[in-house]
CSV table of C-alpha atoms and ligand atoms in Angstrom, one decimal:
chain,number,residue,atom,x,y,z
A,65,MET,CA,-0.7,-0.1,0.4
A,66,GLU,CA,1.2,3.2,-1.1
A,67,ASN,CA,2.4,6.4,1.8
A,68,THR,CA,-0.5,8.5,0.7
A,69,PHE,CA,-3.7,7.5,0.8
A,70,THR,CA,-6.0,10.0,-1.5
A,71,ASP,CA,-9.2,9.7,-3.9
A,72,LEU,CA,-9.3,12.4,-6.3
A,73,SER,CA,-12.7,13.2,-8.5
A,74,HIS,CA,-13.3,15.7,-12.0
A,75,ILE,CA,-16.7,17.3,-11.3
A,76,ASN,CA,-18.9,19.4,-13.3
A,77,VAL,CA,-20.8,21.9,-11.5
A,78,LYS,CA,-23.1,24.7,-12.1
A,79,GLY,CA,-25.6,26.9,-10.0
A,80,GLY,CA,-29.0,27.9,-11.5
A,81,ASP,CA,-29.8,30.6,-13.4
A,82,GLY,CA,-31.9,34.2,-13.1
A,83,GLY,CA,-35.0,33.6,-13.3
A,84,ALA,CA,-36.2,36.8,-16.8
A,85,GLY,CA,-37.6,39.8,-14.8
A,86,CYS,CA,-41.0,41.1,-15.6
A,87,MET,CA,-42.2,43.7,-18.2
A,88,SER,CA,-45.9,44.9,-16.9
A,89,PHE,CA,-47.8,47.2,-16.2
A,90,ARG,CA,-50.7,47.5,-13.0
A,91,ARG,CA,-53.9,47.1,-14.6
A,92,GLU,CA,-57.0,49.1,-12.9
A,93,ALA,CA,-60.5,49.5,-13.8
A,94,PHE,CA,-60.4,52.4,-16.6
A,95,VAL,CA,-57.2,53.6,-16.4
A,96,PRO,CA,-55.7,52.5,-19.8
A,97,LYS,CA,-52.6,51.8,-18.6
A,98,GLY,CA,-51.0,51.7,-14.9
A,99,GLY,CA,-47.7,52.1,-13.8
A,100,PRO,CA,-44.8,49.8,-14.3
A,101,ASP,CA,-45.1,47.1,-11.7
A,102,GLY,CA,-43.2,43.6,-13.1
A,103,GLY,CA,-41.2,41.5,-10.4
A,104,ASP,CA,-37.8,40.2,-10.6
A,105,GLY,CA,-36.8,37.2,-11.4
A,106,GLY,CA,-35.4,34.9,-8.6
A,107,CYS,CA,-31.8,33.9,-7.6
A,108,GLY,CA,-30.9,30.6,-9.4
A,109,GLY,CA,-29.4,28.7,-6.4
A,110,SER,CA,-25.6,28.3,-5.8
A,111,VAL,CA,-23.3,24.1,-5.7
A,112,ILE,CA,-22.2,24.1,-2.1
A,113,ILE,CA,-19.5,21.7,-1.1
A,114,GLU,CA,-19.4,20.9,2.8
A,115,ALA,CA,-17.3,18.9,4.7
A,116,ASP,CA,-19.5,16.0,5.9
A,117,PRO,CA,-16.9,14.0,9.1
A,118,GLN,CA,-19.3,11.3,8.6
A,119,LEU,CA,-18.3,10.7,5.1
A,120,SER,CA,-15.2,8.6,5.0
A,121,SER,CA,-14.7,8.8,0.5
A,122,LEU,CA,-15.4,11.4,-2.1
A,123,ILE,CA,-17.5,7.3,-3.9
A,124,ASP,CA,-20.5,9.5,-4.3
A,125,TYR,CA,-19.0,11.0,-7.2
A,126,ARG,CA,-17.1,8.3,-8.8
A,127,TYR,CA,-20.0,8.2,-11.2
A,128,LYS,CA,-22.4,10.7,-11.5
A,129,HIS,CA,-20.1,13.7,-12.8
A,130,HIS,CA,-22.7,16.7,-13.0
A,131,PHE,CA,-24.0,19.0,-10.4
A,132,ARG,CA,-26.5,21.6,-11.5
A,133,ALA,CA,-28.5,24.0,-9.2
A,134,GLU,CA,-32.0,24.6,-9.5
A,135,ARG,CA,-33.4,28.1,-11.8
A,136,GLY,CA,-34.8,30.6,-10.2
A,137,THR,CA,-38.7,31.1,-11.6
A,138,HIS,CA,-39.9,34.7,-14.1
A,139,GLY,CA,-40.8,38.0,-12.4
A,140,GLN,CA,-44.6,38.1,-12.9
A,141,GLY,CA,-46.5,41.2,-12.9
A,142,ALA,CA,-48.5,43.2,-9.6
A,143,ARG,CA,-44.8,43.5,-8.4
A,144,ARG,CA,-44.4,39.2,-7.9
A,145,HIS,CA,-41.0,38.3,-7.4
A,146,GLY,CA,-39.7,35.1,-8.4
A,147,ARG,CA,-39.0,32.3,-6.3
A,148,ASP,CA,-35.0,31.5,-5.9
A,149,GLY,CA,-34.1,28.3,-6.7
A,150,GLU,CA,-32.5,25.7,-4.5
A,151,ASP,CA,-28.5,25.0,-3.6
A,152,LEU,CA,-27.3,22.2,-4.3
A,153,ILE,CA,-25.0,20.4,-0.9
A,154,LEU,CA,-22.4,18.3,-1.8
A,155,ARG,CA,-21.0,16.6,0.9
A,156,VAL,CA,-17.7,15.6,0.9
A,157,PRO,CA,-15.5,14.0,3.3
A,158,VAL,CA,-13.1,15.6,5.7
A,159,GLY,CA,-10.4,16.7,4.6
A,160,THR,CA,-11.4,17.1,1.5
A,161,VAL,CA,-9.3,20.2,-0.9
A,162,VAL,CA,-11.5,21.7,-3.6
A,163,ARG,CA,-10.0,23.3,-7.2
A,164,GLU,CA,-11.0,24.8,-9.8
A,165,LEU,CA,-9.7,22.9,-12.8
A,166,ASP,CA,-8.2,24.8,-16.1
A,167,PRO,CA,-10.9,24.1,-18.5
A,168,ALA,CA,-7.9,23.6,-21.7
A,169,THR,CA,-5.9,20.9,-19.4
A,170,GLN,CA,-8.3,19.8,-17.1
A,171,THR,CA,-5.0,19.9,-14.7
A,172,PRO,CA,-6.1,21.8,-11.3
A,173,ALA,CA,-5.7,26.1,-12.0
A,174,TYR,CA,-5.9,26.7,-8.2
A,175,ASP,CA,-6.9,26.0,-5.2
A,176,ILE,CA,-10.2,27.0,-3.8
A,177,ALA,CA,-11.0,25.7,-0.3
A,178,ASP,CA,-9.1,22.8,1.7
A,179,LEU,CA,-12.4,21.3,4.1
A,180,THR,CA,-10.8,20.7,7.4
A,181,GLN,CA,-13.6,21.5,9.8
A,182,PRO,CA,-17.1,19.6,10.0
A,183,GLY,CA,-19.5,21.5,8.7
A,184,GLU,CA,-17.3,23.5,6.7
A,185,ARG,CA,-18.4,25.0,3.6
A,186,VAL,CA,-17.5,26.9,-0.1
A,187,VAL,CA,-19.9,27.5,-3.1
A,188,VAL,CA,-18.2,26.4,-6.2
A,189,ALA,CA,-20.9,27.5,-8.4
A,190,PRO,CA,-22.7,30.5,-7.7
A,191,GLY,CA,-26.2,30.6,-8.6
A,192,GLY,CA,-27.6,33.3,-10.8
A,193,ALA,CA,-29.1,37.2,-10.3
A,194,GLY,CA,-32.5,37.1,-11.3
A,195,GLY,CA,-33.3,40.0,-13.8
A,196,ARG,CA,-35.2,43.5,-12.8
A,197,GLY,CA,-38.5,43.6,-13.3
A,198,ASN,CA,-39.0,47.5,-15.8
A,199,ILE,CA,-40.1,48.9,-11.8
A,200,HIS,CA,-36.2,49.2,-11.3
A,201,PHE,CA,-36.1,51.5,-13.9
A,202,VAL,CA,-38.2,53.9,-14.2
A,203,THR,CA,-36.3,57.6,-13.8
A,204,SER,CA,-37.8,60.9,-14.2
A,205,VAL,CA,-38.0,60.9,-17.9
A,206,ARG,CA,-39.1,57.1,-18.6
A,207,ARG,CA,-41.9,56.1,-16.5
A,208,ALA,CA,-42.9,53.8,-18.4
A,209,PRO,CA,-39.7,51.1,-19.0
A,210,ALA,CA,-41.3,48.5,-21.1
A,211,PHE,CA,-38.5,46.4,-20.9
A,212,ALA,CA,-36.9,44.3,-18.1
A,213,GLU,CA,-34.0,42.0,-18.0
A,214,LYS,CA,-33.4,38.6,-18.4
A,215,GLY,CA,-31.9,36.2,-15.9
A,216,GLU,CA,-28.3,36.0,-15.6
A,217,PRO,CA,-27.4,32.4,-16.9
A,218,ALA,CA,-25.0,30.6,-14.3
A,219,ARG,CA,-21.4,29.6,-15.2
A,220,GLU,CA,-19.8,26.3,-15.1
A,221,HIS,CA,-17.6,24.7,-14.8
A,222,TRP,CA,-15.6,21.8,-13.7
A,223,ILE,CA,-13.3,21.1,-10.5
A,224,GLU,CA,-11.6,18.4,-8.6
A,225,LEU,CA,-12.2,16.4,-5.2
A,226,GLU,CA,-9.7,15.3,-2.8
A,227,MET,CA,-9.6,13.9,-0.1
A,228,LYS,CA,-5.9,13.4,2.2
A,229,LEU,CA,-7.1,10.5,4.4
A,230,MET,CA,-6.6,11.3,7.8
A,231,ALA,CA,-6.4,8.7,9.6
A,232,ASP,CA,-8.1,8.3,12.8
A,233,ALA,CA,-6.2,6.3,15.0
A,234,ALA,CA,-2.0,6.5,14.9
A,235,LEU,CA,0.2,4.0,16.2
A,236,VAL,CA,2.9,5.9,18.6
A,237,GLY,CA,5.5,3.5,20.6
A,238,MET,CA,9.1,3.7,20.1
A,239,PRO,CA,10.8,2.0,17.3
A,240,SER,CA,10.7,-1.8,17.2
A,241,VAL,CA,8.0,-1.7,19.6
A,242,GLY,CA,5.9,-3.6,16.6
A,243,LYS,CA,3.5,-0.4,15.4
A,244,SER,CA,4.3,-2.0,11.6
A,245,SER,CA,3.6,-5.4,12.6
A,246,ILE,CA,0.5,-4.3,13.6
A,247,ILE,CA,-0.3,-2.4,11.6
A,248,ALA,CA,0.3,-5.4,8.6
A,249,ARG,CA,-2.0,-7.8,11.1
A,250,ILE,CA,-4.9,-4.7,11.4
A,251,SER,CA,-5.1,-3.5,7.8
A,252,ALA,CA,-4.2,-4.9,4.1
A,253,ALA,CA,-1.2,-2.5,4.3
A,254,ARG,CA,2.0,-4.0,4.0
A,255,PRO,CA,4.3,-1.8,5.4
A,256,LYS,CA,8.6,-3.1,5.6
A,257,ILE,CA,9.1,-5.0,9.4
A,258,ALA,CA,12.6,-5.1,10.3
A,259,ASP,CA,14.0,-6.2,13.6
A,260,TYR,CA,16.0,-3.0,13.8
A,261,PRO,CA,14.9,0.8,15.4
A,262,PHE,CA,13.5,3.1,12.3
A,263,THR,CA,12.3,0.8,10.1
A,264,THR,CA,9.1,3.1,8.8
A,265,LEU,CA,10.8,6.2,7.4
A,266,VAL,CA,7.7,7.3,6.4
A,267,PRO,CA,3.0,7.8,7.7
A,268,ASN,CA,1.9,3.7,6.6
A,269,LEU,CA,-2.2,3.8,6.5
A,270,GLY,CA,-4.5,1.5,6.2
A,271,VAL,CA,-8.3,1.1,7.1
A,272,ALA,CA,-8.8,-1.9,9.9
A,273,ARG,CA,-12.7,-3.0,9.6
A,274,ALA,CA,-14.1,-4.5,13.0
A,275,ALA,CA,-16.4,-7.7,13.5
A,276,SER,CA,-19.3,-5.0,13.8
A,277,GLY,CA,-18.9,-3.9,10.8
A,278,GLN,CA,-17.4,0.0,11.7
A,279,SER,CA,-14.2,0.8,10.4
A,280,PHE,CA,-11.0,3.2,11.1
A,281,VAL,CA,-8.2,4.3,9.1
A,282,VAL,CA,-4.9,3.5,11.6
A,283,ALA,CA,-1.3,5.0,10.8
A,284,ASP,CA,1.8,3.9,11.5
A,285,VAL,CA,3.9,6.0,12.5
A,286,PRO,CA,8.1,6.3,12.4
A,287,GLY,CA,9.6,5.6,16.0
A,288,LEU,CA,9.2,8.6,18.3
A,289,ILE,CA,12.5,8.9,21.2
A,290,GLU,CA,13.2,10.7,24.3
A,291,GLY,CA,13.7,13.9,22.6
A,292,ALA,CA,11.6,13.4,19.7
A,293,SER,CA,9.7,16.9,20.6
A,294,GLU,CA,13.3,19.0,20.1
A,295,GLY,CA,13.8,17.2,17.4
A,296,ARG,CA,15.4,13.9,18.3
A,297,GLY,CA,14.9,10.9,15.9
A,298,LEU,CA,13.6,10.9,12.9
A,299,GLY,CA,9.5,10.7,14.4
A,300,HIS,CA,9.2,14.3,15.6
A,301,GLN,CA,8.5,15.4,12.1
A,302,PHE,CA,5.2,13.0,12.3
A,303,LEU,CA,4.6,14.5,15.9
A,304,ARG,CA,2.7,17.0,13.3
A,305,HIS,CA,0.4,13.8,11.6
A,306,ILE,CA,-0.2,12.8,15.4
A,307,GLU,CA,-1.6,15.9,15.9
A,308,ARG,CA,-4.3,15.4,13.1
A,309,THR,CA,-5.2,11.9,14.5
A,310,ALA,CA,-8.7,11.7,17.0
A,311,LEU,CA,-7.3,8.5,18.7
A,312,ILE,CA,-3.2,7.5,20.0
A,313,LEU,CA,-2.0,4.0,20.0
A,314,HIS,CA,-0.2,3.8,22.0
A,315,VAL,CA,2.4,0.5,21.4
A,316,VAL,CA,4.7,-0.6,24.0
A,317,ASP,CA,7.3,-3.8,23.9
A,318,VAL,CA,6.1,-5.4,27.4
A,319,THR,CA,10.3,-7.5,26.3
A,320,GLY,CA,11.9,-4.2,27.2
A,321,GLY,CA,14.0,-5.0,24.0
A,322,TYR,CA,17.3,-5.8,23.3
A,323,GLU,CA,18.3,-2.2,25.4
A,324,GLY,CA,16.0,-4.5,28.9
A,325,ARG,CA,14.4,-1.0,28.3
A,326,ASP,CA,12.0,-1.1,31.2
A,327,ALA,CA,8.0,-0.8,29.7
A,328,VAL,CA,6.8,1.6,32.4
A,329,GLU,CA,9.8,4.3,31.1
A,330,ASP,CA,9.3,4.1,27.6
A,331,TYR,CA,5.1,5.0,27.6
A,332,ARG,CA,5.5,7.7,30.3
A,333,THR,CA,8.5,8.9,27.8
A,334,ILE,CA,6.5,8.8,25.5
A,335,ASN,CA,3.5,10.7,26.5
A,336,GLU,CA,6.0,13.2,28.0
A,337,GLU,CA,7.5,13.9,24.1
A,338,LEU,CA,3.4,14.1,23.3
A,339,ALA,CA,3.1,16.7,25.4
A,340,ALA,CA,6.3,18.2,25.0
A,341,TYR,CA,4.9,18.7,21.5
A,342,ALA,CA,1.6,19.8,22.4
A,343,SER,CA,0.0,19.8,25.0
A,344,GLU,CA,-3.6,18.8,23.8
A,345,LEU,CA,-1.7,15.3,22.6
A,346,ALA,CA,-1.2,14.8,26.5
A,347,VAL,CA,-5.6,14.8,26.7
A,348,ARG,CA,-6.5,13.3,23.3
A,349,PRO,CA,-8.0,10.4,24.0
A,350,GLN,CA,-5.4,7.1,24.1
A,351,ILE,CA,-5.1,3.3,24.3
A,352,VAL,CA,-2.5,1.6,25.2
A,353,VAL,CA,-1.4,-1.4,24.0
A,354,ALA,CA,1.5,-4.0,25.8
A,355,ASN,CA,3.0,-5.7,22.1
A,356,LYS,CA,4.8,-8.8,21.9
A,357,CYS,CA,3.4,-10.7,24.9
A,358,ASP,CA,3.7,-14.2,22.9
A,359,LEU,CA,7.5,-13.3,24.1
A,360,PRO,CA,8.3,-15.7,28.0
A,361,GLU,CA,8.8,-13.5,31.0
A,362,THR,CA,6.4,-10.7,30.1
A,363,GLU,CA,3.5,-10.9,32.7
A,364,ASP,CA,5.5,-9.0,34.8
A,365,ALA,CA,5.5,-5.9,32.7
A,366,VAL,CA,2.5,-6.1,31.4
A,367,ALA,CA,0.6,-6.3,35.0
A,368,ARG,CA,2.8,-3.1,35.9
A,369,LEU,CA,1.8,-1.4,32.6
A,370,ARG,CA,-1.6,-1.9,33.2
A,371,GLU,CA,-2.2,-0.4,35.7
A,372,ALA,CA,-0.2,2.5,35.2
A,373,ALA,CA,-2.5,3.0,32.2
A,374,GLU,CA,-5.2,2.6,33.7
A,375,ALA,CA,-4.4,4.9,36.8
A,376,ASP,CA,-3.7,7.6,33.5
A,377,GLY,CA,-7.5,6.8,32.9
A,378,HIS,CA,-6.3,4.9,29.3
A,379,GLU,CA,-7.9,1.5,28.8
A,380,PHE,CA,-5.1,-1.0,27.4
A,381,PHE,CA,-5.1,-3.8,25.3
A,382,ALA,CA,-2.2,-6.9,25.8
A,383,VAL,CA,-1.6,-8.2,22.4
A,384,SER,CA,1.1,-9.8,20.5
A,385,ALA,CA,1.3,-8.8,16.4
A,386,ALA,CA,3.2,-12.2,15.7
A,387,THR,CA,0.3,-15.0,17.1
A,388,GLY,CA,-3.3,-12.3,16.6
A,389,GLU,CA,-3.9,-12.7,19.9
A,390,GLY,CA,-5.5,-9.2,21.1
A,391,LEU,CA,-5.8,-7.8,18.6
A,392,ASP,CA,-9.6,-8.4,17.6
A,393,ALA,CA,-10.6,-6.5,20.7
A,394,LEU,CA,-8.1,-4.1,20.3
A,395,VAL,CA,-10.4,-3.3,16.9
A,396,SER,CA,-13.4,-3.3,18.1
A,397,THR,CA,-12.4,-1.0,21.3
A,398,CYS,CA,-10.8,1.6,18.8
A,399,ALA,CA,-13.4,1.1,16.4
A,400,ALA,CA,-16.4,2.0,18.6
A,401,GLU,CA,-14.4,4.8,20.3
A,402,VAL,CA,-13.4,6.0,16.9
A,403,ALA,CA,-17.4,6.2,16.4
A,404,ARG,CA,-18.1,8.6,19.2
A,405,LEU,CA,-15.1,10.7,18.5
A,406,ARG,CA,-16.6,11.5,14.9
A,407,ALA,CA,-20.0,11.7,16.5
A,408,GLU,CA,-18.7,14.1,18.9
A,409,ALA,CA,-16.8,16.4,16.0
A,410,VAL,CA,-20.5,16.9,14.5
A,411,VAL,CA,-21.3,20.6,14.7
A,412,SER,CA,-24.6,21.8,14.9
A,413,GLY,CA,-24.9,24.3,12.4
A,414,PRO,CA,-23.0,24.3,9.3
A,415,VAL,CA,-20.1,27.1,9.3
A,416,LEU,CA,-20.8,28.9,6.1
A,417,ASP,CA,-16.8,29.7,5.4
A,418,LEU,CA,-16.7,30.9,1.9
A,419,ASN,CA,-13.4,31.2,0.7
A,420,GLU,CA,-12.9,35.0,0.6
A,421,ARG,CA,-9.6,34.9,-1.4
A,422,TRP,CA,-11.5,32.7,-3.6
A,423,GLU,CA,-14.1,35.2,-4.1
A,424,ARG,CA,-12.5,37.8,-4.6
A,425,GLU,CA,-10.5,36.1,-7.6
A,426,ARG,CA,-13.8,34.6,-9.3
A,427,GLN,CA,-14.2,38.5,-9.2
A,428,ARG,CA,-12.1,39.9,-10.4
A,429,ARG,CA,-11.3,37.3,-13.5
A,430,ASP,CA,-15.5,37.9,-14.2
A,431,ARG,CA,-15.1,41.3,-14.7
A,432,GLN,CA,-12.1,41.2,-16.7
A,433,ILE,CA,-13.2,42.6,-21.1
A,434,ARG,CA,-10.9,41.1,-23.2
A,435,VAL,CA,-10.3,43.9,-26.3
A,436,ALA,CA,-8.7,41.8,-29.8
A,437,ARG,CA,-8.2,42.9,-33.2
A,438,GLU,CA,-10.2,41.0,-35.2
A,439,GLU,CA,-9.6,43.0,-38.6
A,440,ARG,CA,-8.7,46.9,-39.1
A,441,HIS,CA,-12.0,48.0,-38.2
A,442,ALA,CA,-13.1,45.8,-36.4
A,443,TRP,CA,-13.0,44.4,-32.7
A,444,ARG,CA,-13.2,41.2,-30.4
A,445,VAL,CA,-15.0,42.3,-26.8
A,446,SER,CA,-15.1,39.0,-23.9
A,447,GLY,CA,-15.5,38.5,-20.5
A,448,SER,CA,-17.6,36.7,-18.5
A,449,GLN,CA,-19.5,39.5,-16.8
A,450,ILE,CA,-20.3,41.3,-19.9
A,451,GLU,CA,-21.1,39.2,-22.0
A,452,ARG,CA,-23.6,38.5,-19.8
A,453,MET,CA,-25.0,42.3,-20.0
A,454,VAL,CA,-25.2,41.2,-23.7
A,455,ILE,CA,-27.7,37.6,-23.1
A,456,GLN,CA,-29.2,39.5,-20.1
A,457,THR,CA,-30.6,42.0,-22.8
A,458,ASP,CA,-34.0,41.4,-24.4
A,459,TRP,CA,-33.0,42.0,-28.5
A,460,ASP,CA,-36.5,43.3,-29.7
A,461,ASN,CA,-36.5,46.1,-27.0
A,462,ASP,CA,-35.0,49.6,-28.6
A,463,GLU,CA,-34.8,50.4,-24.6
A,464,ALA,CA,-33.7,47.5,-23.1
A,465,VAL,CA,-30.6,48.3,-25.7
A,466,ALA,CA,-30.3,51.5,-24.8
A,467,TYR,CA,-29.7,50.6,-21.4
A,468,LEU,CA,-27.2,47.5,-22.3
A,469,GLN,CA,-25.4,50.8,-23.2
A,470,HIS,CA,-25.2,52.8,-20.2
A,471,ARG,CA,-24.1,49.2,-18.4
A,472,PHE,CA,-21.2,49.3,-21.4
A,473,GLU,CA,-20.4,52.4,-20.6
A,474,ARG,CA,-19.9,52.2,-17.1
A,475,CYS,CA,-18.3,48.7,-16.7
A,476,GLY,CA,-15.2,50.7,-19.1
A,477,LEU,CA,-16.4,48.5,-21.8
A,478,ASP,CA,-15.6,52.3,-24.0
A,479,ASP,CA,-12.8,53.2,-22.1
A,480,ALA,CA,-11.4,49.5,-23.1
A,481,LEU,CA,-11.7,49.9,-26.7
A,482,VAL,CA,-9.9,53.9,-26.9
A,483,LYS,CA,-7.5,52.4,-25.0
A,484,ALA,CA,-6.9,49.6,-27.7
A,485,GLY,CA,-7.2,52.3,-30.4
A,486,ALA,CA,-10.9,51.5,-31.6
A,487,VAL,CA,-12.0,54.7,-33.2
A,488,ASN,CA,-15.3,55.8,-34.1
A,489,GLY,CA,-18.0,53.8,-36.6
A,490,ASP,CA,-15.2,50.7,-36.0
A,491,GLU,CA,-17.1,47.3,-35.6
A,492,VAL,CA,-17.3,46.1,-32.0
A,493,ARG,CA,-18.2,42.4,-31.7
A,494,ILE,CA,-19.5,40.7,-28.4
A,495,LEU,CA,-20.7,37.2,-28.8
A,496,GLU,CA,-22.5,36.4,-31.4
A,497,LEU,CA,-23.3,40.2,-31.7
A,498,ALA,CA,-22.4,43.5,-33.5
A,499,PHE,CA,-22.4,47.0,-32.1
A,500,THR,CA,-21.0,50.5,-34.0
A,501,PHE,CA,-18.9,51.8,-32.0
A,502,GLU,CA,-19.4,55.5,-31.2
A,503,GLY,CA,-17.2,56.6,-28.9
A,504,ARG,CA,-17.7,59.5,-26.6
A,505,ASP,CA,-16.5,63.6,-26.7
A,506,ASP,CA,-18.2,63.6,-23.1
A,507,ALA,CA,-20.0,61.2,-21.1
A,508,PRO,CA,-23.0,61.3,-22.2
A,509,ASP,CA,-26.5,60.5,-19.9
A,510,PHE,CA,-28.5,58.0,-20.4
A,511,ASP,CA,-31.3,59.5,-20.1
A,512,GLU,CA,-30.8,61.4,-22.4
A,513,LEU,CA,-29.4,59.1,-25.0
A,514,ALA,CA,-32.6,57.2,-24.8
A,515,GLU,CA,-35.1,60.4,-25.5
A,516,LYS,CA,-32.8,59.7,-29.0
A,517,ASP,CA,-32.8,57.1,-31.1
A,518,LEU,CA,-30.0,55.4,-30.2
A,519,GLU,CA,-27.3,53.7,-33.3
A,520,VAL,CA,-27.4,50.7,-32.0
A,521,SER,CA,-27.4,48.0,-35.3
A,522,MET,CA,-26.6,44.8,-34.7
A,523,GLY,CA,-25.6,42.5,-37.3
A,524,GLU,CA,-24.5,39.0,-38.1
A,525,ASP,CA,-21.3,38.0,-37.0
A,526,GLU,CA,-19.7,37.0,-39.9
A,527,GLU,CA,-17.0,33.9,-39.3
B,710,LIG,N1,8.5,-12.0,19.2
B,710,LIG,C1,7.4,-10.9,18.4
B,710,LIG,N2,7.2,-10.2,17.6
B,710,LIG,C2,7.4,-8.9,17.3
B,710,LIG,C3,5.8,-9.0,18.1
B,710,LIG,N3,5.2,-7.6,16.6
B,710,LIG,C4,6.7,-7.5,16.1
B,710,LIG,N4,7.7,-8.0,16.0
B,710,LIG,C5,9.1,-7.7,15.5
B,710,LIG,O1,9.6,-6.5,16.3
B,710,LIG,C6,10.8,-5.9,15.6
B,710,LIG,C7,10.3,-4.8,15.2
B,710,LIG,O2,8.7,-4.4,14.5
B,710,LIG,P1,8.3,-3.1,13.7
B,710,LIG,O3,7.4,-3.7,12.9
B,710,LIG,O4,9.1,-3.4,12.7
B,710,LIG,O5,8.5,-2.5,15.2
B,710,LIG,P2,7.7,-0.3,15.1
B,710,LIG,O6,7.0,-0.8,16.4
B,710,LIG,O7,7.6,-0.7,13.3
B,710,LIG,O8,9.4,-0.8,14.2
B,710,LIG,P3,10.5,1.4,14.0
B,710,LIG,O9,9.7,1.2,12.7
B,710,LIG,O10,11.3,1.2,14.0
B,710,LIG,O11,10.0,2.2,14.4
B,710,LIG,C8,10.4,-6.7,14.0
B,710,LIG,O12,11.0,-7.3,14.2
B,710,LIG,C9,9.1,-7.6,14.7
B,710,LIG,O13,9.1,-9.5,13.6
B,710,LIG,C10,5.3,-9.5,18.3
B,710,LIG,O14,4.5,-9.3,18.9
B,710,LIG,N5,5.8,-10.9,19.0
B,711,LIG,MG1,7.2,0.4,11.4
C-alpha cells in the first residue's frame, strides 16, 4: 500500500440560472395603462461543497459527474418576484481539497478551499442573479419602462475534489515495538517490518475493520524516542500527523527490547514527548497496547503497564502482532471509540466559509474585459460579465438595448476600446452580436440617450 492514500474526482458544477425580470403594467379599471409593476426574477441556487464527518470517501462522485442547482423562476406582474432556486449541497469527507480546473487542460489551476472542519462549506458555483423587473428602470424621464432584464445565466465549470485521508488513529511508540507489525495484521497495509530501529520512515495508512462492520483509518508512524519533541530521531516531523488524529494507540514493547528498557518507563517517556510537543496531545484519547505478549517472561511488565495505563485513565490491551492474540478486541474498541469521536465532531449548524480569497478572485476574473483586434476596424470583446450583460438583454426591445449601452459605458468597455485603439464607426463584436462603436466626446447621460434614437446596429457576425 502507498504512503499516501488519496481519492480524487473531477466534477462539473453549475449554479441555477437566474429567472427573468418581468415587464408588466398595472391594470386598473378605467385606467388604460397603470404604472410599471413587473417583479424580479428569482436567483438561481448555488452549488455548495460541505465537509461531512460521516463520510470517508468520494465514492458518490465516481460515477455521477454533473451537478446542477435549481434555477430561479421568472418574475410576474403585480410586483411578484420569482422564487429563488434551491442550493445543491454536495457532501464530501472532512479533509477534502477543492480545486478549480483549467478548462483547456483539465489540470488544477488553483485551490478553492481546504475543508478541514466538519460543516465547513464553500460555494463552488454561484447561482445567477434574477433579472430585474421593469419597476427598477423608472426615472424622471422614463415613466413607463417597457423592458425588463433577463435572468443571469450561471456559469458551469469543472472542479477537482481530492480527499486527503486523515487517520482516525495513530500507532505511536518507541522504535521496534511492533507498530508496523500491528498495522499489517489489522489492515491491508504492507509496511516494511524489521528488527532494527527506524525501519518505518514515512507513515503508512491502512483501513481497519471491526467485526461490527465499523471501520477506521489507522496510521503507522515512525518510531519516537526521548527528545523527539525537540527534533531528536526521525519521528519528530511526524508528530504533526499525530496532532490531526482523534485517537492515539500507544504501543509498548513488554520485552523491553535488546536494550532491556522498562515498559513503564518507555510508556512515560513517550507520553512526556507528546505533551512537550503539544499539550493537547496529553489529553487526547489514548489506548495503551502492550505488544509482544507471546514472548516469555512478560507477565510482570504487562501487569505493571496495565496498572500505569489504567491509573492514567486509559484503556489497556495486551496483544501479540506475531500470533494475532488480542487484536480483534483492540480493533473493536478502537472502531467504537472512533465512531464516538466522529459523532462528537458533528457540529450543530454548518460553518459558513465562503473562502473570501476565492470569491474575490472569481469576481476579478468575471469583470475582466478582453479586447482583441479581429480586423482593421473590427474588435472582439470577451469576458464573463460583459457577455452576460449581452445575454441578459432582450434584443427585440430598443429600450433594453439602450440600457445595455449605458451599462457598457459604466463597466469601462468604452475606455477599454479607446485604449486598444478603436475609433468611431468601428465594429465591436460580443458573442454573436456586432455593434457600431460610437466613441464619446463627453460621457453621455443614459436618460438623454434614451430620448434620442440610439444608433445601435445589430448584425450577424461574419466568421
Ligand atoms: N515475538 C514478537 N515479535 C514481534 C511482535 N511484533 C513485532 N515483532 C518484531 O519486532 C520487530 C520490529 O517490528 P516492527 O513492526 O518493524 O516495529 P516498529 O514499531 O514498526 O518499528 P519502527 O518502524 O522502527 O519504529 C520485528 O522484527 C518484528 O518481527 C510480536 O508481537 N511478537
Ligand atoms: Mg515500523
